Tab-separated table of C-alpha atoms in Angstrom:
chain	number	residue	atom	x	y	z
A	202	MET	CA	-10.127	3.454	-30.869
A	203	ILE	CA	-9.419	0.264	-28.875
A	204	ASP	CA	-5.866	1.017	-29.442
A	205	ALA	CA	-5.402	4.057	-28.687
A	206	PHE	CA	-6.766	3.965	-24.564
A	207	LEU	CA	-4.843	0.424	-24.143
A	208	GLY	CA	-1.997	2.435	-25.164
A	209	PHE	CA	-3.077	5.617	-22.183
A	210	VAL	CA	-3.175	2.726	-19.680
A	211	ARG	CA	-0.116	1.553	-20.908
A	212	SER	CA	1.045	4.857	-20.934
A	213	PHE	CA	-0.190	5.843	-17.481
A	214	PHE	CA	1.006	3.217	-15.150
A	215	GLU	CA	4.830	2.900	-17.259
A	216	THR	CA	3.848	7.295	-15.383
A	217	VAL	CA	2.521	5.021	-12.025
A	218	TYR	CA	5.641	2.582	-11.761
A	219	ASN	CA	8.469	5.302	-12.688
A	220	VAL	CA	8.580	6.605	-8.556
A	221	PRO	CA	11.284	9.254	-9.172
A	222	GLU	CA	9.757	10.459	-11.882
A	223	LEU	CA	6.366	10.191	-10.288
A	224	ILE	CA	7.493	12.726	-7.798
A	225	ARG	CA	9.733	14.989	-9.751
A	226	ILE	CA	6.193	15.327	-11.648
A	227	GLY	CA	3.733	15.628	-8.584
A	228	GLY	CA	5.579	17.211	-5.811
A	229	MET	CA	5.050	17.333	-2.497
A	230	ALA	CA	0.847	17.826	-3.536
A	231	GLY	CA	1.322	14.566	-5.919
A	232	LEU	CA	2.670	12.324	-2.912
A	233	ILE	CA	0.275	13.587	-0.425
A	234	ALA	CA	-2.366	13.095	-2.646
A	235	ILE	CA	-1.037	9.248	-3.733
A	236	VAL	CA	-0.408	7.992	-0.163
A	237	PHE	CA	-4.424	9.528	0.526
A	238	ALA	CA	-5.842	7.325	-2.586
A	239	GLU	CA	-4.380	4.282	-1.998
A	240	THR	CA	-4.386	4.537	1.500
A	241	GLY	CA	-8.709	5.334	2.617
A	242	LEU	CA	-10.119	4.711	-1.740
A	243	MET	CA	-10.058	1.455	-2.926
A	244	ILE	CA	-9.519	2.134	-6.721
A	245	GLY	CA	-5.996	3.420	-5.139
A	246	PHE	CA	-4.748	-0.423	-4.512
A	247	PHE	CA	-2.544	-0.115	-7.742
A	248	LEU	CA	-0.919	2.577	-6.134
A	249	PRO	CA	3.148	2.443	-4.757
A	250	GLY	CA	3.442	2.720	-1.398
A	251	ASP	CA	6.660	1.603	0.125
A	252	SER	CA	8.396	2.150	-2.774
A	253	LEU	CA	7.333	5.610	-2.969
A	254	LEU	CA	8.186	6.996	0.545
A	255	VAL	CA	11.266	5.662	0.363
A	256	THR	CA	12.596	7.270	-2.859
A	257	ALA	CA	11.272	10.252	-1.771
A	258	GLY	CA	13.820	10.027	1.518
A	259	LEU	CA	15.705	8.595	-0.848
A	260	PHE	CA	14.658	13.315	-1.797
A	261	ALA	CA	14.736	14.637	0.863
A	262	ALA	CA	18.363	13.156	1.779
A	263	LYS	CA	19.407	15.460	-1.918
A	264	GLY	CA	17.742	18.111	-0.682
A	265	ASP	CA	15.706	17.970	-2.909
A	266	LEU	CA	12.657	17.579	0.344
A	267	ASP	CA	12.386	18.670	3.930
A	268	ILE	CA	12.536	15.561	5.474
A	269	THR	CA	10.406	16.925	8.870
A	270	TRP	CA	7.980	18.465	6.282
A	271	LEU	CA	8.022	15.077	4.799
A	272	ASN	CA	6.724	13.179	7.054
A	273	LEU	CA	4.217	15.017	9.498
A	274	ALA	CA	2.646	15.390	5.284
A	275	LEU	CA	2.288	12.196	4.515
A	276	ILE	CA	1.532	10.592	7.802
A	277	ALA	CA	-0.886	13.190	7.898
A	278	ALA	CA	-1.930	11.717	5.103
A	279	ALA	CA	-2.026	8.060	5.771
A	280	ILE	CA	-4.088	8.427	9.285
A	281	ALA	CA	-7.001	10.553	6.955
A	282	GLY	CA	-6.218	7.901	4.501
A	283	ASP	CA	-7.886	4.486	6.926
A	284	ALA	CA	-9.826	7.154	8.154
A	285	THR	CA	-11.876	7.271	4.742
A	286	GLY	CA	-11.986	3.667	4.017
A	287	TYR	CA	-12.961	2.764	7.346
A	288	TRP	CA	-16.089	5.513	7.370
A	289	ILE	CA	-16.462	4.105	3.091
A	290	GLY	CA	-16.875	0.267	4.872
A	291	TYR	CA	-18.565	1.219	8.241
A	292	ARG	CA	-21.380	3.070	6.149
A	293	ALA	CA	-21.733	1.144	2.906
A	294	GLY	CA	-21.331	-1.570	5.234
A	295	LYS	CA	-22.073	-6.316	3.446
A	296	ALA	CA	-22.748	-4.115	-0.165
A	297	LEU	CA	-19.593	-4.111	-0.479
A	298	TYR	CA	-18.766	-8.329	-0.330
A	299	SER	CA	-21.450	-8.550	-3.551
A	300	ARG	CA	-20.138	-5.689	-5.502
A	301	PRO	CA	-19.345	-7.089	-8.944
A	302	ASN	CA	-15.311	-6.557	-9.982
A	303	SER	CA	-14.291	-3.276	-12.300
A	304	PHE	CA	-11.471	-2.823	-13.573
A	305	PHE	CA	-10.735	-0.496	-10.639
A	306	PHE	CA	-12.377	-3.196	-7.765
A	307	ARG	CA	-11.080	-6.768	-7.116
A	308	ARG	CA	-13.536	-8.373	-4.154
A	309	ASP	CA	-11.257	-11.081	-3.768
A	310	HIS	CA	-8.519	-8.543	-1.982
A	311	LEU	CA	-11.476	-7.371	-0.314
A	312	LEU	CA	-12.471	-11.071	0.979
A	313	ARG	CA	-8.365	-11.645	1.231
A	314	THR	CA	-8.033	-8.350	3.395
A	315	GLN	CA	-11.237	-9.630	5.409
A	316	GLU	CA	-9.317	-12.723	5.854
A	317	PHE	CA	-6.146	-11.665	7.301
A	318	TYR	CA	-8.551	-8.862	9.543
A	319	GLU	CA	-10.485	-12.040	11.134
A	320	GLN	CA	-6.769	-14.276	12.189
A	321	HIS	CA	-4.678	-11.196	13.411
A	322	GLY	CA	-8.061	-8.705	14.425
A	323	GLY	CA	-7.267	-4.767	16.122
A	324	LYS	CA	-3.600	-4.889	14.522
A	325	THR	CA	-4.838	-6.063	11.219
A	326	ILE	CA	-4.170	-2.043	10.665
A	327	ILE	CA	-0.771	-1.827	11.738
A	328	ILE	CA	-0.054	-5.246	10.032
A	329	ALA	CA	-1.255	-4.155	6.468
A	330	ARG	CA	0.602	-0.875	6.292
A	331	PHE	CA	3.164	-2.696	5.492
A	332	MET	CA	1.288	-4.882	2.808
A	333	PRO	CA	0.888	-3.914	-0.529
A	334	ILE	CA	-3.571	-3.405	-1.627
A	335	VAL	CA	-3.995	-5.597	1.817
A	336	ARG	CA	-3.172	-2.519	3.409
A	337	THR	CA	-6.006	-0.639	0.774
A	338	PHE	CA	-8.568	-2.868	2.246
A	339	ALA	CA	-8.005	-3.056	6.192
A	340	PRO	CA	-9.666	0.306	6.737
A	341	VAL	CA	-12.494	-0.985	4.629
A	342	VAL	CA	-13.022	-4.298	6.771
A	343	ALA	CA	-12.671	-2.466	10.128
A	344	GLY	CA	-15.445	-0.293	9.088
A	345	ALA	CA	-17.576	-3.206	7.289
A	346	ALA	CA	-17.380	-5.710	11.420
A	347	TYR	CA	-18.116	-2.271	12.182
A	348	MET	CA	-14.395	-1.940	14.736
A	349	THR	CA	-15.619	0.493	16.654
A	350	TYR	CA	-14.077	3.997	15.902
A	351	ARG	CA	-11.913	4.813	18.868
A	352	HIS	CA	-10.115	1.017	18.659
A	353	PHE	CA	-9.724	1.576	15.648
A	354	ALA	CA	-8.209	5.675	15.210
A	355	ALA	CA	-5.648	3.791	18.088
A	356	TYR	CA	-4.560	1.548	15.574
A	357	ASN	CA	-4.028	4.147	12.995
A	358	VAL	CA	-2.532	6.009	14.646
A	359	VAL	CA	0.261	3.601	15.534
A	360	GLY	CA	0.293	2.476	11.916
A	361	GLY	CA	0.840	5.453	10.347
A	362	ILE	CA	3.464	6.639	12.034
A	363	LEU	CA	6.137	3.697	11.741
A	364	TRP	CA	4.891	2.833	8.305
A	365	VAL	CA	5.378	6.889	6.880
A	366	MET	CA	8.348	7.643	9.017
A	367	SER	CA	9.965	3.601	8.406
A	368	MET	CA	9.732	4.191	4.620
A	369	THR	CA	10.889	8.320	4.429
A	370	LEU	CA	14.030	7.805	7.367
A	371	THR	CA	15.531	4.317	5.071
A	372	GLY	CA	15.212	5.907	2.547
A	373	TYR	CA	16.706	9.566	3.601
A	374	PHE	CA	19.650	7.698	5.671
A	375	LEU	CA	20.452	5.029	2.697
A	376	GLY	CA	20.701	8.578	0.775
A	377	ARG	CA	23.350	9.962	3.036
A	378	VAL	CA	25.163	7.670	3.809
A	379	ILE	CA	25.411	5.903	0.206
A	380	PRO	CA	27.344	7.530	-2.497
A	381	ASP	CA	25.259	8.641	-5.316
A	382	LEU	CA	22.753	6.096	-4.590
A	383	ASP	CA	20.424	8.119	-5.626
A	384	LYS	CA	21.948	7.456	-9.211
A	385	HIS	CA	19.936	4.114	-9.212
A	386	LEU	CA	16.775	5.009	-7.827
A	387	HIS	CA	15.195	2.517	-10.170
A	388	LEU	CA	17.015	-0.435	-9.228
A	389	VAL	CA	15.394	0.818	-4.970
A	390	VAL	CA	13.088	0.934	-5.720
A	391	ALA	CA	12.703	-2.125	-7.865
A	392	VAL	CA	14.320	-4.274	-4.817
A	393	VAL	CA	11.292	-2.225	-2.233
A	394	ILE	CA	8.934	-4.001	-4.428
A	395	PHE	CA	9.558	-7.132	-4.007
A	396	LEU	CA	10.590	-6.475	-0.946
A	397	SER	CA	7.247	-5.634	-0.348
A	398	LEU	CA	5.357	-8.041	-1.902
A	399	LEU	CA	7.587	-10.670	-0.465
A	400	PRO	CA	5.742	-11.600	2.195
A	401	GLY	CA	1.972	-11.619	0.077
A	402	ILE	CA	4.811	-14.309	-1.815
A	403	ILE	CA	5.619	-16.952	1.273
A	404	ALA	CA	1.888	-16.586	2.343
A	405	TRP	CA	1.117	-18.175	-1.221
A	406	LEU	CA	3.571	-20.096	-1.638
A	407	ARG	CA	2.007	-21.533	2.082
A	408	ALA	CA	-0.720	-21.270	0.987
A	409	ARG	CA	-0.568	-23.532	-2.701
A	410	PRO	CA	-2.553	-27.669	-1.841
A	411	ARG	CA	0.669	-29.959	-1.500
A	412	PRO	CA	1.261	-32.728	-3.088
A	413	PRO	CA	-0.009	-35.441	-1.405
A	414	ALA	CA	2.763	-38.645	0.253
A	415	ALA	CA	3.815	-41.114	-1.298
A	416	PRO	CA	2.987	-44.700	0.350
A	417	VAL	CA	4.628	-45.992	2.334
A	418	ALA	CA	6.086	-49.325	1.272
A	419	GLU	CA	4.840	-52.428	3.710
C-alpha cells in the first residue's frame, strides 16, 4: 500500500516537472489552471512557474500556441490567482499562521514570505512574481496584513503582466532566434529553474551565520 502510494507520488512529480510533456498533455487549459493554482492556491507552491511560461513561449515560437492569446489568457490567470490568494489571506487572517504543516502546506514558507513583505512592502507583490514559492504566499500575506484591495490590485495587475510577458516572450524570441532550440527543451527548462532559484540561493548564503573572526595577535 505504502509502496503504491510512493510510486504514485513519484510518478506525479515526474509528470509535473516534465514541463514540455505537461504542456502537450494539458494544452492552453492546463497552462491556465497551473498558473492560477500556483499563484492563487497555497497547495500550488510546488508547481512549475517560470519554466512553464518560458517553455510555453517556445511552443508558441514553433506555432503550437498563439503568442497573443497565450499572454492574454495567462495574464488573466495570474491576476485572478493572486486575487484569490489575497482573499484567502484576508478571510483566514492570522489563523493561517497557526495552521499545522501538511503535505501541501508549509508554515515556514508563509513566515519567510511575511519577512519579505515586511522588508519590501507592497512592491513584494511585483517582486515575488519572479520568486518560486514566495509568489504563491505573497498575496496571502498581503491579505492577512489587510492591505487595501485597491492598493493590492494595482501591484497585482502590474506584476502579472510583467511576469507572464517577460517569461513567455523570452521563450518565444529564443525559439525564433536559435534554430532547433525545441530539441533541447529539457536543457532550457533546467537553466530557467536554476535562474529562478538563484535569488533564494543567494539569500540563503547571505543568511548563513558567519564563523567568528580569528583573534588578532598582539
